[in-house]
Structures are given as C-alpha cells and as structure tokens.
Amino acid sequence: MPKGAALETFLQKSISKYPDIRSISLCSSEGTELCCVNREDCTQDESYNLVPSFTVSAEQSSRLRLGNVVYTIVWNDRSIVLQFKVELVVVSVLLEESANIGIMDEFIPLISETLKPFCVTLSANERK
C-alpha cells in the first residue's frame, strides 16, 4: 500500500497514465488535505480543495433519501472535476475540459482499490 512518498509517486504515475488528468487531491471528509499531485502545467490555483461541495451533495442526497452519492462530476468553464469517496477520504480529480470521461470508469476502481488500505487506516485513526 502506498504511503507518504510512495503514495505521491503512485498518484503521479496515474497522472502520467491518464493524460487528461491535471491534478489529484486526497482530503479528509472535513477538508484536510492529505496529499495532492499536479501535472507540471497545472497551477496550485487550479487544484483547489472541493471537498465541501462533495460533502454538501452527499448530505443533501441523504436528507432527501435519494441514496448514497457514489461520485460527482462538475463541468466548469475550463475543466471537469470528478470526486468520489474511498472510506473517509474524498478523491478529487481535476480533468481537462475535453477529457474522455469514459476512461474514468477504468480509473476510479483502480485508484479506489489501491487507496483503500490507506483510507481504512485513516478512518480508524479518525475514530479514535
């Protein structure tokens, strides 16, 4: 399981493998950034923390009894933001505005499976 530098290396390799990805950020449900990697041409301003928007969507969906939010996709003027949860960690992926969203069907299970042990550990630590 990737930890620390190994986690960043794994995420950087993911960015290299999927050229439409500009940034990957891992945050706790409360918004604390755990790890963030950017493609070289992606500025820090572009990879801002979007966890509150995911959390609000998930809470609202639950209140309306619409079921659990599995992931969200938001189209902005210059990018697409994909967010999903692995345990208590929100994964935010910033994509090119012309990204092939279908490729993310391959990416989401891959990154979720790889990150799950890290996220389970984080979840256990937050419960203490």
JSON list of C-alpha atoms in Angstrom, two decimals:
[
{"chain": "A", "resi": 1, "resn": "MET", "atom": "CA", "xyz": [0.00, 0.00, 0.00]},
{"chain": "A", "resi": 2, "resn": "PRO", "atom": "CA", "xyz": [1.40, 3.39, -0.92]},
{"chain": "A", "resi": 3, "resn": "LYS", "atom": "CA", "xyz": [2.32, 5.70, 1.96]},
{"chain": "A", "resi": 4, "resn": "GLY", "atom": "CA", "xyz": [3.98, 9.11, 2.01]},
{"chain": "A", "resi": 5, "resn": "ALA", "atom": "CA", "xyz": [6.34, 9.49, -0.93]},
{"chain": "A", "resi": 6, "resn": "ALA", "atom": "CA", "xyz": [5.16, 6.16, -2.39]},
{"chain": "A", "resi": 7, "resn": "LEU", "atom": "CA", "xyz": [1.58, 7.45, -2.39]},
{"chain": "A", "resi": 8, "resn": "GLU", "atom": "CA", "xyz": [2.64, 10.62, -4.22]},
{"chain": "A", "resi": 9, "resn": "THR", "atom": "CA", "xyz": [4.61, 8.52, -6.72]},
{"chain": "A", "resi": 10, "resn": "PHE", "atom": "CA", "xyz": [1.56, 6.32, -7.35]},
{"chain": "A", "resi": 11, "resn": "LEU", "atom": "CA", "xyz": [-0.64, 9.37, -7.92]},
{"chain": "A", "resi": 12, "resn": "GLN", "atom": "CA", "xyz": [1.98, 10.97, -10.20]},
{"chain": "A", "resi": 13, "resn": "LYS", "atom": "CA", "xyz": [2.11, 7.76, -12.26]},
{"chain": "A", "resi": 14, "resn": "SER", "atom": "CA", "xyz": [-1.68, 7.89, -12.51]},
{"chain": "A", "resi": 15, "resn": "ILE", "atom": "CA", "xyz": [-1.44, 11.41, -13.92]},
{"chain": "A", "resi": 16, "resn": "SER", "atom": "CA", "xyz": [1.14, 10.19, -16.43]},
{"chain": "A", "resi": 17, "resn": "LYS", "atom": "CA", "xyz": [-1.02, 7.23, -17.47]},
{"chain": "A", "resi": 18, "resn": "TYR", "atom": "CA", "xyz": [-4.16, 9.33, -17.95]},
{"chain": "A", "resi": 19, "resn": "PRO", "atom": "CA", "xyz": [-3.12, 12.48, -19.84]},
{"chain": "A", "resi": 20, "resn": "ASP", "atom": "CA", "xyz": [-6.49, 14.20, -19.30]},
{"chain": "A", "resi": 21, "resn": "ILE", "atom": "CA", "xyz": [-5.83, 14.37, -15.53]},
{"chain": "A", "resi": 22, "resn": "ARG", "atom": "CA", "xyz": [-4.37, 17.69, -14.37]},
{"chain": "A", "resi": 23, "resn": "SER", "atom": "CA", "xyz": [-4.45, 17.13, -10.61]},
{"chain": "A", "resi": 24, "resn": "ILE", "atom": "CA", "xyz": [-5.37, 14.51, -7.98]},
{"chain": "A", "resi": 25, "resn": "SER", "atom": "CA", "xyz": [-6.09, 15.56, -4.43]},
{"chain": "A", "resi": 26, "resn": "LEU", "atom": "CA", "xyz": [-6.89, 13.40, -1.39]},
{"chain": "A", "resi": 27, "resn": "CYS", "atom": "CA", "xyz": [-8.65, 15.08, 1.52]},
{"chain": "A", "resi": 28, "resn": "SER", "atom": "CA", "xyz": [-10.44, 14.01, 4.66]},
{"chain": "A", "resi": 29, "resn": "SER", "atom": "CA", "xyz": [-14.23, 14.44, 4.73]},
{"chain": "A", "resi": 30, "resn": "GLU", "atom": "CA", "xyz": [-13.64, 17.58, 6.79]},
{"chain": "A", "resi": 31, "resn": "GLY", "atom": "CA", "xyz": [-11.43, 19.11, 4.08]},
{"chain": "A", "resi": 32, "resn": "THR", "atom": "CA", "xyz": [-7.93, 18.49, 5.45]},
{"chain": "A", "resi": 33, "resn": "GLU", "atom": "CA", "xyz": [-5.59, 17.91, 2.52]},
{"chain": "A", "resi": 34, "resn": "LEU", "atom": "CA", "xyz": [-3.74, 14.61, 2.83]},
{"chain": "A", "resi": 35, "resn": "CYS", "atom": "CA", "xyz": [-1.93, 14.53, -0.50]},
{"chain": "A", "resi": 36, "resn": "CYS", "atom": "CA", "xyz": [-2.03, 16.44, -3.77]},
{"chain": "A", "resi": 37, "resn": "VAL", "atom": "CA", "xyz": [-0.14, 15.96, -7.01]},
{"chain": "A", "resi": 38, "resn": "ASN", "atom": "CA", "xyz": [-0.35, 18.20, -10.07]},
{"chain": "A", "resi": 39, "resn": "ARG", "atom": "CA", "xyz": [0.72, 17.86, -13.63]},
{"chain": "A", "resi": 40, "resn": "GLU", "atom": "CA", "xyz": [3.60, 20.23, -14.30]},
{"chain": "A", "resi": 41, "resn": "ASP", "atom": "CA", "xyz": [1.44, 22.70, -16.24]},
{"chain": "A", "resi": 42, "resn": "CYS", "atom": "CA", "xyz": [-1.30, 22.78, -13.59]},
{"chain": "A", "resi": 43, "resn": "THR", "atom": "CA", "xyz": [-1.14, 25.72, -11.20]},
{"chain": "A", "resi": 44, "resn": "GLN", "atom": "CA", "xyz": [-1.96, 25.43, -7.50]},
{"chain": "A", "resi": 45, "resn": "ASP", "atom": "CA", "xyz": [-4.96, 27.73, -8.04]},
{"chain": "A", "resi": 46, "resn": "GLU", "atom": "CA", "xyz": [-6.48, 25.18, -10.42]},
{"chain": "A", "resi": 47, "resn": "SER", "atom": "CA", "xyz": [-6.20, 22.33, -7.92]},
{"chain": "A", "resi": 48, "resn": "TYR", "atom": "CA", "xyz": [-8.18, 23.98, -5.11]},
{"chain": "A", "resi": 49, "resn": "ASN", "atom": "CA", "xyz": [-9.96, 21.95, -2.47]},
{"chain": "A", "resi": 50, "resn": "LEU", "atom": "CA", "xyz": [-13.50, 20.98, -3.49]},
{"chain": "A", "resi": 51, "resn": "VAL", "atom": "CA", "xyz": [-14.30, 18.65, -0.60]},
{"chain": "A", "resi": 52, "resn": "PRO", "atom": "CA", "xyz": [-17.06, 20.86, 0.86]},
{"chain": "A", "resi": 53, "resn": "SER", "atom": "CA", "xyz": [-19.04, 20.65, -2.39]},
{"chain": "A", "resi": 54, "resn": "PHE", "atom": "CA", "xyz": [-18.87, 16.85, -2.37]},
{"chain": "A", "resi": 55, "resn": "THR", "atom": "CA", "xyz": [-19.82, 16.67, 1.31]},
{"chain": "A", "resi": 56, "resn": "VAL", "atom": "CA", "xyz": [-22.78, 19.01, 0.85]},
{"chain": "A", "resi": 57, "resn": "SER", "atom": "CA", "xyz": [-24.05, 16.98, -2.14]},
{"chain": "A", "resi": 58, "resn": "ALA", "atom": "CA", "xyz": [-23.74, 13.74, -0.18]},
{"chain": "A", "resi": 59, "resn": "GLU", "atom": "CA", "xyz": [-25.52, 15.16, 2.88]},
{"chain": "A", "resi": 60, "resn": "GLN", "atom": "CA", "xyz": [-28.33, 16.70, 0.81]},
{"chain": "A", "resi": 61, "resn": "SER", "atom": "CA", "xyz": [-28.85, 13.46, -1.11]},
{"chain": "A", "resi": 62, "resn": "SER", "atom": "CA", "xyz": [-29.08, 11.55, 2.17]},
{"chain": "A", "resi": 63, "resn": "ARG", "atom": "CA", "xyz": [-31.58, 14.02, 3.65]},
{"chain": "A", "resi": 64, "resn": "LEU", "atom": "CA", "xyz": [-33.79, 13.70, 0.59]},
{"chain": "A", "resi": 65, "resn": "ARG", "atom": "CA", "xyz": [-33.47, 9.91, 0.77]},
{"chain": "A", "resi": 66, "resn": "LEU", "atom": "CA", "xyz": [-32.06, 9.75, -2.75]},
{"chain": "A", "resi": 67, "resn": "GLY", "atom": "CA", "xyz": [-29.39, 7.23, -1.77]},
{"chain": "A", "resi": 68, "resn": "ASN", "atom": "CA", "xyz": [-25.65, 7.48, -1.32]},
{"chain": "A", "resi": 69, "resn": "VAL", "atom": "CA", "xyz": [-23.58, 9.71, -3.57]},
{"chain": "A", "resi": 70, "resn": "VAL", "atom": "CA", "xyz": [-21.09, 7.44, -5.34]},
{"chain": "A", "resi": 71, "resn": "TYR", "atom": "CA", "xyz": [-19.31, 10.20, -7.25]},
{"chain": "A", "resi": 72, "resn": "THR", "atom": "CA", "xyz": [-19.92, 13.68, -8.60]},
{"chain": "A", "resi": 73, "resn": "ILE", "atom": "CA", "xyz": [-18.91, 15.25, -11.89]},
{"chain": "A", "resi": 74, "resn": "VAL", "atom": "CA", "xyz": [-18.88, 19.02, -12.35]},
{"chain": "A", "resi": 75, "resn": "TRP", "atom": "CA", "xyz": [-18.19, 20.79, -15.64]},
{"chain": "A", "resi": 76, "resn": "ASN", "atom": "CA", "xyz": [-16.55, 24.20, -15.24]},
{"chain": "A", "resi": 77, "resn": "ASP", "atom": "CA", "xyz": [-15.54, 26.71, -17.91]},
{"chain": "A", "resi": 78, "resn": "ARG", "atom": "CA", "xyz": [-12.03, 25.29, -18.30]},
{"chain": "A", "resi": 79, "resn": "SER", "atom": "CA", "xyz": [-12.11, 21.90, -16.59]},
{"chain": "A", "resi": 80, "resn": "ILE", "atom": "CA", "xyz": [-14.07, 18.94, -15.28]},
{"chain": "A", "resi": 81, "resn": "VAL", "atom": "CA", "xyz": [-13.96, 17.94, -11.62]},
{"chain": "A", "resi": 82, "resn": "LEU", "atom": "CA", "xyz": [-14.62, 14.32, -10.66]},
{"chain": "A", "resi": 83, "resn": "GLN", "atom": "CA", "xyz": [-14.98, 13.45, -6.98]},
{"chain": "A", "resi": 84, "resn": "PHE", "atom": "CA", "xyz": [-15.58, 10.18, -5.19]},
{"chain": "A", "resi": 85, "resn": "LYS", "atom": "CA", "xyz": [-15.11, 8.77, -1.72]},
{"chain": "A", "resi": 86, "resn": "VAL", "atom": "CA", "xyz": [-12.92, 5.91, -0.55]},
{"chain": "A", "resi": 87, "resn": "GLU", "atom": "CA", "xyz": [-13.79, 5.26, 3.12]},
{"chain": "A", "resi": 88, "resn": "LEU", "atom": "CA", "xyz": [-13.47, 8.73, 4.75]},
{"chain": "A", "resi": 89, "resn": "VAL", "atom": "CA", "xyz": [-11.20, 10.15, 2.03]},
{"chain": "A", "resi": 90, "resn": "VAL", "atom": "CA", "xyz": [-12.55, 12.34, -0.76]},
{"chain": "A", "resi": 91, "resn": "VAL", "atom": "CA", "xyz": [-10.60, 11.95, -4.00]},
{"chain": "A", "resi": 92, "resn": "SER", "atom": "CA", "xyz": [-10.81, 14.99, -6.28]},
{"chain": "A", "resi": 93, "resn": "VAL", "atom": "CA", "xyz": [-9.59, 14.67, -9.84]},
{"chain": "A", "resi": 94, "resn": "LEU", "atom": "CA", "xyz": [-9.21, 17.78, -11.98]},
{"chain": "A", "resi": 95, "resn": "LEU", "atom": "CA", "xyz": [-9.52, 16.94, -15.70]},
{"chain": "A", "resi": 96, "resn": "GLU", "atom": "CA", "xyz": [-9.02, 18.78, -18.97]},
{"chain": "A", "resi": 97, "resn": "GLU", "atom": "CA", "xyz": [-12.25, 20.34, -20.28]},
{"chain": "A", "resi": 98, "resn": "SER", "atom": "CA", "xyz": [-12.14, 17.94, -23.24]},
{"chain": "A", "resi": 99, "resn": "ALA", "atom": "CA", "xyz": [-11.38, 14.84, -21.12]},
{"chain": "A", "resi": 100, "resn": "ASN", "atom": "CA", "xyz": [-12.69, 11.42, -22.07]},
{"chain": "A", "resi": 101, "resn": "ILE", "atom": "CA", "xyz": [-14.94, 10.76, -19.05]},
{"chain": "A", "resi": 102, "resn": "GLY", "atom": "CA", "xyz": [-15.40, 7.11, -20.11]},
{"chain": "A", "resi": 103, "resn": "ILE", "atom": "CA", "xyz": [-11.73, 6.42, -19.27]},
{"chain": "A", "resi": 104, "resn": "MET", "atom": "CA", "xyz": [-12.55, 7.32, -15.67]},
{"chain": "A", "resi": 105, "resn": "ASP", "atom": "CA", "xyz": [-14.63, 4.12, -15.48]},
{"chain": "A", "resi": 106, "resn": "GLU", "atom": "CA", "xyz": [-11.27, 2.33, -15.53]},
{"chain": "A", "resi": 107, "resn": "PHE", "atom": "CA", "xyz": [-9.50, 4.84, -13.26]},
{"chain": "A", "resi": 108, "resn": "ILE", "atom": "CA", "xyz": [-12.00, 5.01, -10.37]},
{"chain": "A", "resi": 109, "resn": "PRO", "atom": "CA", "xyz": [-11.92, 1.28, -9.44]},
{"chain": "A", "resi": 110, "resn": "LEU", "atom": "CA", "xyz": [-8.13, 1.16, -9.88]},
{"chain": "A", "resi": 111, "resn": "ILE", "atom": "CA", "xyz": [-7.37, 4.09, -7.62]},
{"chain": "A", "resi": 112, "resn": "SER", "atom": "CA", "xyz": [-10.10, 3.11, -5.13]},
{"chain": "A", "resi": 113, "resn": "GLU", "atom": "CA", "xyz": [-8.68, -0.41, -4.73]},
{"chain": "A", "resi": 114, "resn": "THR", "atom": "CA", "xyz": [-5.13, 0.89, -4.37]},
{"chain": "A", "resi": 115, "resn": "LEU", "atom": "CA", "xyz": [-6.06, 3.60, -1.85]},
{"chain": "A", "resi": 116, "resn": "LYS", "atom": "CA", "xyz": [-8.47, 1.52, 0.24]},
{"chain": "A", "resi": 117, "resn": "PRO", "atom": "CA", "xyz": [-5.88, 0.27, 2.81]},
{"chain": "A", "resi": 118, "resn": "PHE", "atom": "CA", "xyz": [-4.62, 3.85, 3.29]},
{"chain": "A", "resi": 119, "resn": "CYS", "atom": "CA", "xyz": [-8.18, 5.12, 3.67]},
{"chain": "A", "resi": 120, "resn": "VAL", "atom": "CA", "xyz": [-9.18, 2.36, 6.10]},
{"chain": "A", "resi": 121, "resn": "THR", "atom": "CA", "xyz": [-6.17, 3.27, 8.28]},
{"chain": "A", "resi": 122, "resn": "LEU", "atom": "CA", "xyz": [-7.14, 6.94, 8.15]},
{"chain": "A", "resi": 123, "resn": "SER", "atom": "CA", "xyz": [-10.74, 6.10, 9.03]},
{"chain": "A", "resi": 124, "resn": "ALA", "atom": "CA", "xyz": [-9.62, 4.05, 12.05]},
{"chain": "A", "resi": 125, "resn": "ASN", "atom": "CA", "xyz": [-7.34, 6.87, 13.24]},
{"chain": "A", "resi": 126, "resn": "GLU", "atom": "CA", "xyz": [-10.13, 9.46, 12.96]},
{"chain": "A", "resi": 127, "resn": "ARG", "atom": "CA", "xyz": [-12.49, 7.30, 15.05]},
{"chain": "A", "resi": 128, "resn": "LYS", "atom": "CA", "xyz": [-10.04, 7.24, 17.99]}
]
